[in-house]
């Protein structure tokens, strides 16, 4: 079967059994990969109400058909499980090389079941898998752990996906880190891995992905290499990484600042890409087969001593650990980023949870008595660094924050919940919903809560209108604050396509036109596929993740945004700007109707499931 | 604007005004052409409950982007109006050259309004339109009429679309005929034209369609010319026309015989393509730019004297005027076909209505007293020929049958309604629903009643699975008598695509792969379109036609098949075969749910209309 190995590795850590599933081609074509696989297995195999941190949960690493194919955007992998942060469907995607290496090792996905008695790691090499002792790795930084593993296995080219101490300690927003610098951040997947006492997965593979039309793939790769710099977006990304947008967001008044109270940060230029480039930046690195190389590698000396092995911060990190906490000390942010990567913490949830605590502190809801003496004022960079260490180790007040902003707010009481900026318990990323209102609506409807990765960036409509949405028949641009039915349609089509990209497990930064994606899938798999079929795969995934959430007891009442976003911005270019609640709720109802979710229960209708040829989902 | 003229001609015959609409590009891209245009204008402009034969009705001739482009399948045009046969949305498509010629004359569509005081014809030439007296043409055969017009205008190359005496006399299944031999048969569009006292539309045009990528179009045309004979389907079509399937259908026991009472006709070989080829067939002719040439031209002498200017019968005609009436006299059928074309009668409705009368006669519901002395026994070829003349002129019993089988059955009474084989008053074409059960379900759900043109042929699944449905993600074949949710999905996707082809106004015989259709539309218009967008255009059209029907007072109770198809075949290879009513009704409910039609009213949901960006339809 072109594009796939046809094998899914299954490892049960409770009884140390290793087996292989070999699904037929129709499985692959229906669910494609990534989020498609994860939602399929979670729906089929996870009991209702299973505790995310219990042995019942399944931890799934998944690739897609493109993974490991020598073309840009193909180095990634998805990791999913029931999320201990949201208690709902959880997954994330991660870049680098691990995904490609895993695919080359002979599998399309990996399902981890049960819980090991002692810490272990997995060693997967060219069609063989082995569970190995990891007691000596427990408690180590990710850097130390990777070094040990590579030495132990005697191969510097091994790729390691691992958790850090945060995952070991079941911090609810612990992440999984590939090659020390690429994080599968959201949904607390690292805590699930920790709960299974699985510290790392080391992989090495030499099998090439069989291609239906290898020549077409080569020519696409060549075209990408030659042409990416002609795209303003990609050449910016290549020059400045995602951080390049920070100053522009600030100028527009939409840089999340001091726990989303404001949109302009006076210290923006100090924490910008340009500031990083002026000193700390050593080089840019990228992912498997990608010519863009958008990822920063930073290194600084005293007093923070940031090690370049941990890469450097993306826009999300600079904003969440910077402006959102009022911190304008770039070096401290670089350190915070290093601590998160060395210990396996999601930088977004970490920053948003700390910013939440800072707002509570400034409002007197928290005092030094609660915070182990830390003065949690906005701008206190040292407190941020200390809190990260405390969260990782669940020390003192860190134990409260390790549960995430929602649970922390419940524990704190006294009205703290008003200041927890989350949707479905997942902390909101650095895209201001009062500015990108389509994204705001997307947060409330996403299966993983506030998550920007399969969501749509209103600010990029013009780009999408050329490359994506226009090809889907959305031919008129709409303002960022528009919430009409036309905007909902745009959100629906856009996120459906993104869900599909999450099944392909392809980088969404690379500006593939829709037809190019179709050509890529055709040349890889040999299937006579079309945008229609690919969009249906996206829809399938959207409906499966929703069905999973409803099955796990989610009510549609959880499809909501924090009240803050319905109140006016106090200052800056967007002063007075807010989401109109009535329009927002109407738009949400329209979305329900468009995607065929039952008005009362919020569940997918049987007719929609039948149309997508997944009637079995209704029975689960 | 590539692919279009950007002009829609509007002619009001009540006050002799001629004007031009110039819609913007988003109109063209949203509705594409053909059925898309017709349903748009009917919804926007026709009052609820308008009488189909009154001046209020609008008669719309529409092309699509491909029309007149030098590539196979592009010579066609659609003609639509509220149907006097179904009292619902009505349209048909017709091949030949008229569509291309009209497009070359500078317009994309033509809307006829009002009613002329005296008979007229329209003369459209290179951007100019003229209403001309047609009193001298009234009452003439189509052959005479075309001859007169060409002489009068002094150009043998003029293309003429016209009605015959049947249309003048408002026979409810009168058709419009292009070039004497290509019929826009269904829905009684010819009667609407007759009600406006418009006998013909003569066109001549020299403008070429502007193309975004003329070179790509040439190469596609070349590819089609070179490759069509490699397709078994197309080379059969080229050799034997649609009639080639008649014997095969009979062998399977599914050739509609004696008013659908049976599926095997003992005289099948006498009325087959092979029989025609053994004598009467003079040549094969085709349509604009098409290398296949699937249309027969026949000529015979005494006693029937069939004139080759009227072409020859298709499969539908051979079966409806042959086996369905028990007639095995090929020469009589050729004459019947000539009479229909010379007088503008739909051969399907004509045959089915006569077969209905024959069954009533054989059962004693009708006697010679009712039939002007005709012995309407199955097999009585002379009676068929006489009845056609009587229907055209509404003479005696012909006046009863000129209303179509449903209204005739009501007039006859005595239980005759049981034997009228129709859906929504449109007579059932020559595809046996007990065999092709997906098609049977499609009949009940089609906006135009029993109509096979935008419907799906279960028997061709294997071909579709390669060329069409597979590319839409329907990857598993299903038996003909399957009525599961998976079959409904296949029907839904297949008919949606067909609706889109009806908007493109492209021939559905030519085996374009989906990607080729996308490429064709891209190369013609320059739009970055995709299968997804094209399928959404099909869906839009499906929903608009449904909304029109509901708006005109149709109840969902009309979504049904005659009882005959739920009773077992009495004989032949399909003996005992029938549609299981419960499964059929369940499948219909599933279809409703899939396409988002309200369970109670059968109307499209607001959410679906919003998703398709046609919220205005809900307001109409």
Short mmCIF file of C-alpha atoms in Angstrom, two decimals, chain A residues 26 29-30 470-473 475-476 485-486 489 492-493 514-515 518 522 528-533 535-536 540 590 593-594 596 607 610-613 615, chain B residues 26 29-30 470-473 475-476 485-486 489 492-493 514-515 518 522 528-533 535-536 540 590 593-594 596 607 610-613 615:
data_model
loop_
_atom_site.label_atom_id
_atom_site.label_comp_id
_atom_site.label_asym_id
_atom_site.label_seq_id
_atom_site.Cartn_x
_atom_site.Cartn_y
_atom_site.Cartn_z
CA UNK A 26 -10.30 1.24 3.48
CA UNK A 29 -8.43 5.88 3.13
CA UNK A 30 -11.32 6.69 5.44
CA UNK A 470 -11.19 30.54 -2.57
CA UNK A 471 -10.72 27.05 -3.87
CA UNK A 472 -13.48 25.90 -1.54
CA UNK A 473 -15.85 28.48 -2.97
CA UNK A 475 -14.90 34.04 -2.59
CA UNK A 476 -15.61 37.16 -0.56
CA UNK A 485 -23.51 33.24 8.66
CA UNK A 486 -20.98 33.83 5.88
CA UNK A 489 -19.32 29.12 6.79
CA UNK A 492 -16.56 25.70 9.03
CA UNK A 493 -14.83 25.13 5.72
CA UNK A 514 -5.50 22.83 -2.16
CA UNK A 515 -4.79 21.34 -5.52
CA UNK A 518 -4.55 16.71 -3.58
CA UNK A 522 -2.44 11.24 -5.13
CA UNK A 528 -7.77 9.07 -7.23
CA UNK A 529 -8.64 11.43 -4.41
CA UNK A 530 -10.09 14.92 -4.64
CA UNK A 531 -10.59 17.97 -2.44
CA UNK A 532 -14.11 16.71 -1.88
CA UNK A 533 -12.92 13.44 -0.42
CA UNK A 535 -12.80 17.66 3.01
CA UNK A 536 -15.03 14.72 3.91
CA UNK A 540 -15.37 12.90 9.56
CA UNK A 590 -25.59 28.71 13.00
CA UNK A 593 -26.95 23.91 12.21
CA UNK A 594 -24.29 23.91 9.51
CA UNK A 596 -25.47 19.07 11.92
CA UNK A 607 -27.79 11.53 9.23
CA UNK A 610 -24.34 8.11 7.88
CA UNK A 611 -23.39 10.57 5.18
CA UNK A 612 -19.78 10.33 6.31
CA UNK A 613 -19.99 6.54 6.30
CA UNK A 615 -22.64 5.18 11.32
CA UNK B 26 -19.86 35.90 -8.00
CA UNK B 29 -19.27 31.25 -9.76
CA UNK B 30 -22.01 30.48 -7.26
CA UNK B 470 -14.24 6.59 -5.97
CA UNK B 471 -12.84 10.08 -6.26
CA UNK B 472 -15.57 11.26 -3.91
CA UNK B 473 -14.57 8.69 -1.33
CA UNK B 475 -14.83 3.12 -2.31
CA UNK B 476 -16.95 0.03 -1.89
CA UNK B 485 -27.28 4.04 4.40
CA UNK B 486 -24.14 3.43 2.36
CA UNK B 489 -24.74 8.12 0.54
CA UNK B 492 -26.50 11.52 -2.55
CA UNK B 493 -22.95 12.07 -3.74
CA UNK B 514 -13.66 14.26 -11.69
CA UNK B 515 -10.23 15.76 -11.88
CA UNK B 518 -12.07 20.36 -12.44
CA UNK B 522 -10.16 25.82 -14.32
CA UNK B 528 -8.94 27.99 -8.72
CA UNK B 529 -11.88 25.67 -8.30
CA UNK B 530 -11.91 22.18 -6.81
CA UNK B 531 -14.17 19.16 -6.65
CA UNK B 532 -15.29 20.44 -3.28
CA UNK B 533 -16.51 23.72 -4.71
CA UNK B 535 -19.90 19.51 -5.35
CA UNK B 536 -21.14 22.47 -3.30
CA UNK B 540 -26.75 24.33 -3.90
CA UNK B 590 -31.88 8.59 5.73
CA UNK B 593 -31.29 13.39 7.17
CA UNK B 594 -28.19 13.37 4.99
CA UNK B 596 -30.74 18.24 5.73
CA UNK B 607 -28.40 25.77 8.43
CA UNK B 610 -26.50 29.16 5.20
CA UNK B 611 -23.70 26.69 4.72
CA UNK B 612 -24.23 26.91 0.97
CA UNK B 613 -24.24 30.70 1.16
CA UNK B 615 -29.62 32.10 2.95
#
